[in-house]
PDB file of C-alpha atoms in Angstrom:
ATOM      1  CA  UNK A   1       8.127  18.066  -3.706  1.00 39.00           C
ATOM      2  CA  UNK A   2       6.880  17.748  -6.874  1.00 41.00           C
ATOM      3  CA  UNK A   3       8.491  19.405 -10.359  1.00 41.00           C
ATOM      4  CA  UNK A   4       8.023  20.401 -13.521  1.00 38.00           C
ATOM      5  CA  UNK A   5       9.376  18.159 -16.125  1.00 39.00           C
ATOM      6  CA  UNK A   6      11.440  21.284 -17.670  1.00 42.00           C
ATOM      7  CA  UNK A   7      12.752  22.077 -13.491  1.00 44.00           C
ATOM      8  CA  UNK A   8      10.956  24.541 -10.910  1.00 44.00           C
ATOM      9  CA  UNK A   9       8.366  23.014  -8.016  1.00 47.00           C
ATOM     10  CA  UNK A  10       4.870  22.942  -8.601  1.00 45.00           C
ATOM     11  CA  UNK A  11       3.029  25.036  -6.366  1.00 52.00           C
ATOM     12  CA  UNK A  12       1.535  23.858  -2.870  1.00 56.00           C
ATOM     13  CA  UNK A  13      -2.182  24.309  -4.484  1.00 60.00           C
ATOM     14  CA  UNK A  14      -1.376  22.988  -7.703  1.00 55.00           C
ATOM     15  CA  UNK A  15       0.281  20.102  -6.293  1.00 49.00           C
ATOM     16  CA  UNK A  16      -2.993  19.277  -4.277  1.00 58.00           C
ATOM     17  CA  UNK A  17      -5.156  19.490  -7.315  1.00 61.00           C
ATOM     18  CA  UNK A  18      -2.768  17.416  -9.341  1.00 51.00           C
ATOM     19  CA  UNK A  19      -3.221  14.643  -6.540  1.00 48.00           C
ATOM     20  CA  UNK A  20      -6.878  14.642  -6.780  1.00 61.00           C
ATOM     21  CA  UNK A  21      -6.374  14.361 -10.750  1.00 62.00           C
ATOM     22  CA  UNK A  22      -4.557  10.873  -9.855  1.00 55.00           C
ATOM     23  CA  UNK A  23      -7.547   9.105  -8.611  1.00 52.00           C
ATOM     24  CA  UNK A  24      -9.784  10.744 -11.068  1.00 61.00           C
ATOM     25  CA  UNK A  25      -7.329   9.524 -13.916  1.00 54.00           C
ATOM     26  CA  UNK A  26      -7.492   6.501 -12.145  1.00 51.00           C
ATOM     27  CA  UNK A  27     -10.980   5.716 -12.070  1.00 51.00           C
ATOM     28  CA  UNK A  28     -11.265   6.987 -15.432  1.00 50.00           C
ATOM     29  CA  UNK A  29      -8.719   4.716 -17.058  1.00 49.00           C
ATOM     30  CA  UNK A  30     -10.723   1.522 -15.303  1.00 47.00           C
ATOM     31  CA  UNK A  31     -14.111   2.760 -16.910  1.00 48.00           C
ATOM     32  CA  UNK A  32     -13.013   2.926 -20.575  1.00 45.00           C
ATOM     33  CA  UNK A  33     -10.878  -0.391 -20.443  1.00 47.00           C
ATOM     34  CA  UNK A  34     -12.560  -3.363 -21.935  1.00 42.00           C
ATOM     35  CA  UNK A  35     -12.330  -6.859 -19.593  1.00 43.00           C
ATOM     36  CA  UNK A  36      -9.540  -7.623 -22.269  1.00 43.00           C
ATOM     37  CA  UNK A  37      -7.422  -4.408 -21.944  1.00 46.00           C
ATOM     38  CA  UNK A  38      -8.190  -4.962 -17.862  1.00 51.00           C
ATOM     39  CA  UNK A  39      -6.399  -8.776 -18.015  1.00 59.00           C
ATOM     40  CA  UNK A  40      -3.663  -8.215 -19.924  1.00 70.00           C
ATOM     41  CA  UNK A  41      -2.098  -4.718 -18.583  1.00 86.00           C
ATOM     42  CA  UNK A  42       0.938  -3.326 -17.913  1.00 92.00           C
ATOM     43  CA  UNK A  43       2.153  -3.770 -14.348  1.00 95.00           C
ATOM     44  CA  UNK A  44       5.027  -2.411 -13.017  1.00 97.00           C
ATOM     45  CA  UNK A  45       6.429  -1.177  -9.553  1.00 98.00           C
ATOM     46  CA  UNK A  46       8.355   1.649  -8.407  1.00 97.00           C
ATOM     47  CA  UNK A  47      10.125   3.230  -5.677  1.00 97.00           C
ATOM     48  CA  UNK A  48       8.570   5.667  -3.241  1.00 98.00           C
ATOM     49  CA  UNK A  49      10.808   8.922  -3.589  1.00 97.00           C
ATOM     50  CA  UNK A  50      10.677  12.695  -2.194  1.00 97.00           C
ATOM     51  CA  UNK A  51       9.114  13.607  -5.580  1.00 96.00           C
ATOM     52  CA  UNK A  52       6.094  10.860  -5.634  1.00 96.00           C
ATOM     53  CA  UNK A  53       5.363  10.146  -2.040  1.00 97.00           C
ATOM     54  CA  UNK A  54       2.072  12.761  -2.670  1.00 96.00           C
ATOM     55  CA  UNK A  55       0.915   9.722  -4.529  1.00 95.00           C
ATOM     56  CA  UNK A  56       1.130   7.532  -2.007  1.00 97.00           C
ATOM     57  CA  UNK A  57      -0.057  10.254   0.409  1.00 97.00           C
ATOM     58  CA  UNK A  58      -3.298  10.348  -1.506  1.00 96.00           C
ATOM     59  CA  UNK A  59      -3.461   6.533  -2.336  1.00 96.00           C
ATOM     60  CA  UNK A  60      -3.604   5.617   1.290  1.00 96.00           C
ATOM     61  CA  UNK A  61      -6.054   8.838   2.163  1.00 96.00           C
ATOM     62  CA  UNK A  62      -8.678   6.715  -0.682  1.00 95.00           C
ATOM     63  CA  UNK A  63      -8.354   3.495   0.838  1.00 95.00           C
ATOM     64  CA  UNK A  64      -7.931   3.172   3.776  1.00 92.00           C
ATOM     65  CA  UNK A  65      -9.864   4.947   6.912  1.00 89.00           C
ATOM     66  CA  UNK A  66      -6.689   6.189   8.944  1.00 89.00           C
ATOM     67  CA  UNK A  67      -4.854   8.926   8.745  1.00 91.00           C
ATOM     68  CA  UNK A  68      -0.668   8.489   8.107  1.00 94.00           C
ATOM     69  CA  UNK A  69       1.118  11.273   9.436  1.00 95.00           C
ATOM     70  CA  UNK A  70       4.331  13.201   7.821  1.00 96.00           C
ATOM     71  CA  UNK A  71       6.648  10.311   9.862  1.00 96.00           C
ATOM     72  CA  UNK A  72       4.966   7.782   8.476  1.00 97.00           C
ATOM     73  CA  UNK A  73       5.580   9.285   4.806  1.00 97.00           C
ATOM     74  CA  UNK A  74       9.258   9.929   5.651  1.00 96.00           C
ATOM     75  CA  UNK A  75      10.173   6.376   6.958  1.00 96.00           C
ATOM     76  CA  UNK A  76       8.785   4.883   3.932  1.00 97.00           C
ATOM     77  CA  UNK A  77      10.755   7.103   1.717  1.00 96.00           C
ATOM     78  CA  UNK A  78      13.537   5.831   3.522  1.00 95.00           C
ATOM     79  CA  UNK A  79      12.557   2.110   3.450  1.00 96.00           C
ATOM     80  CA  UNK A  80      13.783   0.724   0.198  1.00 95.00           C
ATOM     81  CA  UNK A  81      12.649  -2.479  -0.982  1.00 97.00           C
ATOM     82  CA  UNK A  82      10.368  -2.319   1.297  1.00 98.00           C
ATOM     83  CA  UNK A  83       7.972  -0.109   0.208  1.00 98.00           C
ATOM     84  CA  UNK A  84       6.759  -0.062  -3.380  1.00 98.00           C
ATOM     85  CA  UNK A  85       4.074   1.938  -5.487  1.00 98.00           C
ATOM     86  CA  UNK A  86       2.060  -0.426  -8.223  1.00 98.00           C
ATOM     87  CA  UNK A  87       1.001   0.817 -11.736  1.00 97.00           C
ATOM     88  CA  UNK A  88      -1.672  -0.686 -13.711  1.00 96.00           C
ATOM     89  CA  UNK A  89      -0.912   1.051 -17.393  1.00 95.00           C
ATOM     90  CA  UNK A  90       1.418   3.858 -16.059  1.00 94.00           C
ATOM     91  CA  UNK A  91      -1.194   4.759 -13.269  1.00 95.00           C
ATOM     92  CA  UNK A  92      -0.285   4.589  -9.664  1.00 96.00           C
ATOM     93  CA  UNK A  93      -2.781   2.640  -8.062  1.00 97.00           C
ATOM     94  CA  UNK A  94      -1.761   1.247  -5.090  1.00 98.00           C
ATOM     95  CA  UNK A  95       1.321   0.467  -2.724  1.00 98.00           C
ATOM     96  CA  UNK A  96       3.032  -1.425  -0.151  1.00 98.00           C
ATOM     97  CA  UNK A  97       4.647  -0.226   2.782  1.00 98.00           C
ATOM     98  CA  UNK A  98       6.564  -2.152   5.768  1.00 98.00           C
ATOM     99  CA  UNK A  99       8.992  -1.543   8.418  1.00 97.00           C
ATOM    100  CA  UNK A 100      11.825  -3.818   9.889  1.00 96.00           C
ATOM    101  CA  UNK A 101      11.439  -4.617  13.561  1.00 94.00           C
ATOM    102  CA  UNK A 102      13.161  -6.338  16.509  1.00 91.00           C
ATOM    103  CA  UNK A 103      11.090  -7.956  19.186  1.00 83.00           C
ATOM    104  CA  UNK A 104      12.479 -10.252  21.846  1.00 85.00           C
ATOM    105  CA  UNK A 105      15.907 -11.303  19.970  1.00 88.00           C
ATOM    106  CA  UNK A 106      13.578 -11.772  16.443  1.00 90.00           C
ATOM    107  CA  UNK A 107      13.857  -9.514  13.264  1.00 94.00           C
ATOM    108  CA  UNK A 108      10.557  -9.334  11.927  1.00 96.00           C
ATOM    109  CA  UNK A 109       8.691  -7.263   9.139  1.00 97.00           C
ATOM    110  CA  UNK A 110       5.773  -5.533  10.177  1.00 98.00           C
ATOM    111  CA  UNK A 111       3.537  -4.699   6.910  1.00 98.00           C
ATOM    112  CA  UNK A 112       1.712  -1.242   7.716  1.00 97.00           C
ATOM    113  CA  UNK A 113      -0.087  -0.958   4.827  1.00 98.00           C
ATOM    114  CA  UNK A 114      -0.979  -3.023   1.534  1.00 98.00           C
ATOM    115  CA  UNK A 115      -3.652  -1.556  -0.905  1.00 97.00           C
ATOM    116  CA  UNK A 116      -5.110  -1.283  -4.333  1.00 97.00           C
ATOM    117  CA  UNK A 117      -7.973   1.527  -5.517  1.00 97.00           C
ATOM    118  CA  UNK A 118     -11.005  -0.417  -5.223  1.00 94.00           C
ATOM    119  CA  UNK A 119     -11.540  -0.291  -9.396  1.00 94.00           C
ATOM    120  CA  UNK A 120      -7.943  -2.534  -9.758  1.00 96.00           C
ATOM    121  CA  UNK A 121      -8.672  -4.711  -7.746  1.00 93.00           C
ATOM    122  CA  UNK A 122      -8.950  -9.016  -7.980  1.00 93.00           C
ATOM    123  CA  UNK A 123      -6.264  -8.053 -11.116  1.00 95.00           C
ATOM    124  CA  UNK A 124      -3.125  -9.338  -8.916  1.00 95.00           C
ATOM    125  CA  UNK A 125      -1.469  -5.979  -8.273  1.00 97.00           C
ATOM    126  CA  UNK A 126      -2.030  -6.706  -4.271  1.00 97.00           C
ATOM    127  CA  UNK A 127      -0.361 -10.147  -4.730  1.00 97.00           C
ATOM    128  CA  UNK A 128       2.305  -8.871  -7.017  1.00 97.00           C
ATOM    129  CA  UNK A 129       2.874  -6.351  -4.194  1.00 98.00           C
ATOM    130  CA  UNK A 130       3.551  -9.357  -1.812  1.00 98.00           C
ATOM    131  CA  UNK A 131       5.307 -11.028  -3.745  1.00 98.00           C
ATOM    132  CA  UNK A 132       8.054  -8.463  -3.936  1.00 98.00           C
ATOM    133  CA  UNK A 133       7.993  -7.683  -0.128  1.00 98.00           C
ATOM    134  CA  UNK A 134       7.918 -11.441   0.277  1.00 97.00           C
ATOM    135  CA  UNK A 135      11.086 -11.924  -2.028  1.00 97.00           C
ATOM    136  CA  UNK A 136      13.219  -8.700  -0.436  1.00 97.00           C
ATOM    137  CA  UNK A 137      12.118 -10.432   3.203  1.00 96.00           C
ATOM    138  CA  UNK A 138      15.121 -13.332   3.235  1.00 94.00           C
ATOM    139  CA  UNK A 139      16.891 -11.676   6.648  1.00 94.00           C
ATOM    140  CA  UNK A 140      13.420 -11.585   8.682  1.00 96.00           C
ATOM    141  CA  UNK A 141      11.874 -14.597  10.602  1.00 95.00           C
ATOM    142  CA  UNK A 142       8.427 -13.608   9.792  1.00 96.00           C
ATOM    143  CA  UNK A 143       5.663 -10.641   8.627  1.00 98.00           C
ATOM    144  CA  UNK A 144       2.709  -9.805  10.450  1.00 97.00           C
ATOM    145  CA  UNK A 145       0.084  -6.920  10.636  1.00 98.00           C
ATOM    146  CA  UNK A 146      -3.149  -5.780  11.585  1.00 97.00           C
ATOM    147  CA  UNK A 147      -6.313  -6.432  10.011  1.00 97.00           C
ATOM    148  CA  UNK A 148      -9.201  -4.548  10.913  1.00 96.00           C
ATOM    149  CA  UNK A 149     -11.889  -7.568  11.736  1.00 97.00           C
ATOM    150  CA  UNK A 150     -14.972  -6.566   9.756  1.00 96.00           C
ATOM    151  CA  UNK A 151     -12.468  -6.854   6.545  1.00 95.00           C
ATOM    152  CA  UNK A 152     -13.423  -9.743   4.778  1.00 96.00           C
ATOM    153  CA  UNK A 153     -11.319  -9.233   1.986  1.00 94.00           C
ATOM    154  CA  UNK A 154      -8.298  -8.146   3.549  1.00 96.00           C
ATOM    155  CA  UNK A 155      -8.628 -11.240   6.045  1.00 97.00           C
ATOM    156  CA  UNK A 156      -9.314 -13.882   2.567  1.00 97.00           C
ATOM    157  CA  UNK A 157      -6.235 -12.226   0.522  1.00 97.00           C
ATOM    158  CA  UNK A 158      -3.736 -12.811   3.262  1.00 98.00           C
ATOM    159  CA  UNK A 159      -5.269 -16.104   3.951  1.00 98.00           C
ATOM    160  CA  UNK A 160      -5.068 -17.558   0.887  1.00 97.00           C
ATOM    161  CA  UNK A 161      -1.328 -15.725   0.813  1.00 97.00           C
ATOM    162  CA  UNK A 162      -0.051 -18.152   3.930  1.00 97.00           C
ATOM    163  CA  UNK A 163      -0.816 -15.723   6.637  1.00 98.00           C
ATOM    164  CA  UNK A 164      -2.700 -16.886  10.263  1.00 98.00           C
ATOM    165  CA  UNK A 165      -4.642 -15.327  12.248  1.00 98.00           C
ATOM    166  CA  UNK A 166      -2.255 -15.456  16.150  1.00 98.00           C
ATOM    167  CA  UNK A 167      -4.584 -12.819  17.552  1.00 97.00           C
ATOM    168  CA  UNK A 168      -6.652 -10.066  18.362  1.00 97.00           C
ATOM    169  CA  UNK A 169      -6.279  -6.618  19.438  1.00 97.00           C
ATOM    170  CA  UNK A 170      -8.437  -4.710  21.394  1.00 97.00           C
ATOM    171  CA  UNK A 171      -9.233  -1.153  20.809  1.00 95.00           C
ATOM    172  CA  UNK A 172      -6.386  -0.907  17.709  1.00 94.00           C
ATOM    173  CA  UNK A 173      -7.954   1.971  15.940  1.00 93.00           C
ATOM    174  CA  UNK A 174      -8.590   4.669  17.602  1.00 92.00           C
ATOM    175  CA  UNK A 175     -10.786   6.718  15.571  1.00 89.00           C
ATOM    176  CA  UNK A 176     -13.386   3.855  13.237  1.00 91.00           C
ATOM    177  CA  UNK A 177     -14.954   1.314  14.022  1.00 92.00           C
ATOM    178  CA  UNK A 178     -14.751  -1.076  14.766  1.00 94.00           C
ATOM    179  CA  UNK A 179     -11.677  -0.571  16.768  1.00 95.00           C
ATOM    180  CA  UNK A 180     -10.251  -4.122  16.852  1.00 96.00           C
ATOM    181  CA  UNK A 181      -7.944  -5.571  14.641  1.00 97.00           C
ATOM    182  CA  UNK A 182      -6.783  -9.067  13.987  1.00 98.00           C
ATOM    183  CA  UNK A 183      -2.957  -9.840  14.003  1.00 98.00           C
ATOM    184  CA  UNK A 184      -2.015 -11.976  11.118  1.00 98.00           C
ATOM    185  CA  UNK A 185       1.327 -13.286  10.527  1.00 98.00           C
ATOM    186  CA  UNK A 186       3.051 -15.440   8.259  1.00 98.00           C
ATOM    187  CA  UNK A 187       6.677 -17.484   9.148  1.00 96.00           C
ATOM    188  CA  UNK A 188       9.127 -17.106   5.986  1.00 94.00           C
TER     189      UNK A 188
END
């Protein structure tokens, strides 16, 4: 739900347009920022809540190319630590999200999602993102995810973070291609 700041929920359509105002603000707020403005800007994180999660709704519908349904959105409100929105100058623009999980006697952290809008990116908000799941991850053995394999970038970042590739899925993505994903994982 989203509110006004003097109380009362903004309408269903409203709320959608204010969404797609985000990423326009955004992009906009990259383009008019000199290199100097870009190195030295406010970062902070925040919590995903009931009134913000349309942020990260949105976020994740810009970059990546799958679809999170309304479970997906509700466990992360409910993760914590675990699940953090970045802003670059009081902008939301991008987020972390991860899940504990037992497997075979282990507690591990499974990292669904990590991203940054493509304009804020190679400014450490993905690292500073890691570095907080990282920190909150003391009671798990290790993190992995999926990688989809043609992502070069994705693959380099978590590289160069400690993570290894241990394998490859067949056929994890179901509706782009290409469907397989690497499984990276990191021991903490």
């Amino acid at each position: 739900m989203f509110f006004f700041p003097g109380g009362g929920e903004i309408p269903k359509p409203k709320r959608e347009s204010l969404l797609q105002e985000l990423v326009q603000i955004a992009r906009l707020s990259f383009k008019v920022m000199s290199p100097s403005i870009m190195s030295s800007g406010r970062i902070a994180l925040g919590d995903v809540t009931p009134n913000n999660v349309g942020q990260l709704r949105k976020l994740n519908q810009v970059i990546f190319p799958v679809n999170y349904g309304d479970k997906f959105y509700q466990d992360v409100i409910e993760a914590g630590e675990l699940a953090k929105l970045v802003y670059f100058n009081d902008v939301c623009v991008g987020a972390v999200c991860c899940r504990k999980e037992t497997h075979e006697n282990e507690t591990r952290l499974y990292m669904m999602t990590l991203g940054v809008l493509k304009p804020y990116r190679q400014l450490g908000l993905g690292g500073r993102l890691l570095q907080h799941i990282l920190e909150h991850a003391n009671e798990f053995s290790s993190i992995y995810l999926h990688v989809q394999i043609t992502n070069e970038s994705a693959l380099s970042f978590y590289k160069k973070n400690g993570f290894e590739v241990v394998g490859t899925e067949k056929d994890y993505y179901k509706h782009i291609d290409p469907r397989d994903a690497y499984v990276l994982r990191k021991t903490l």
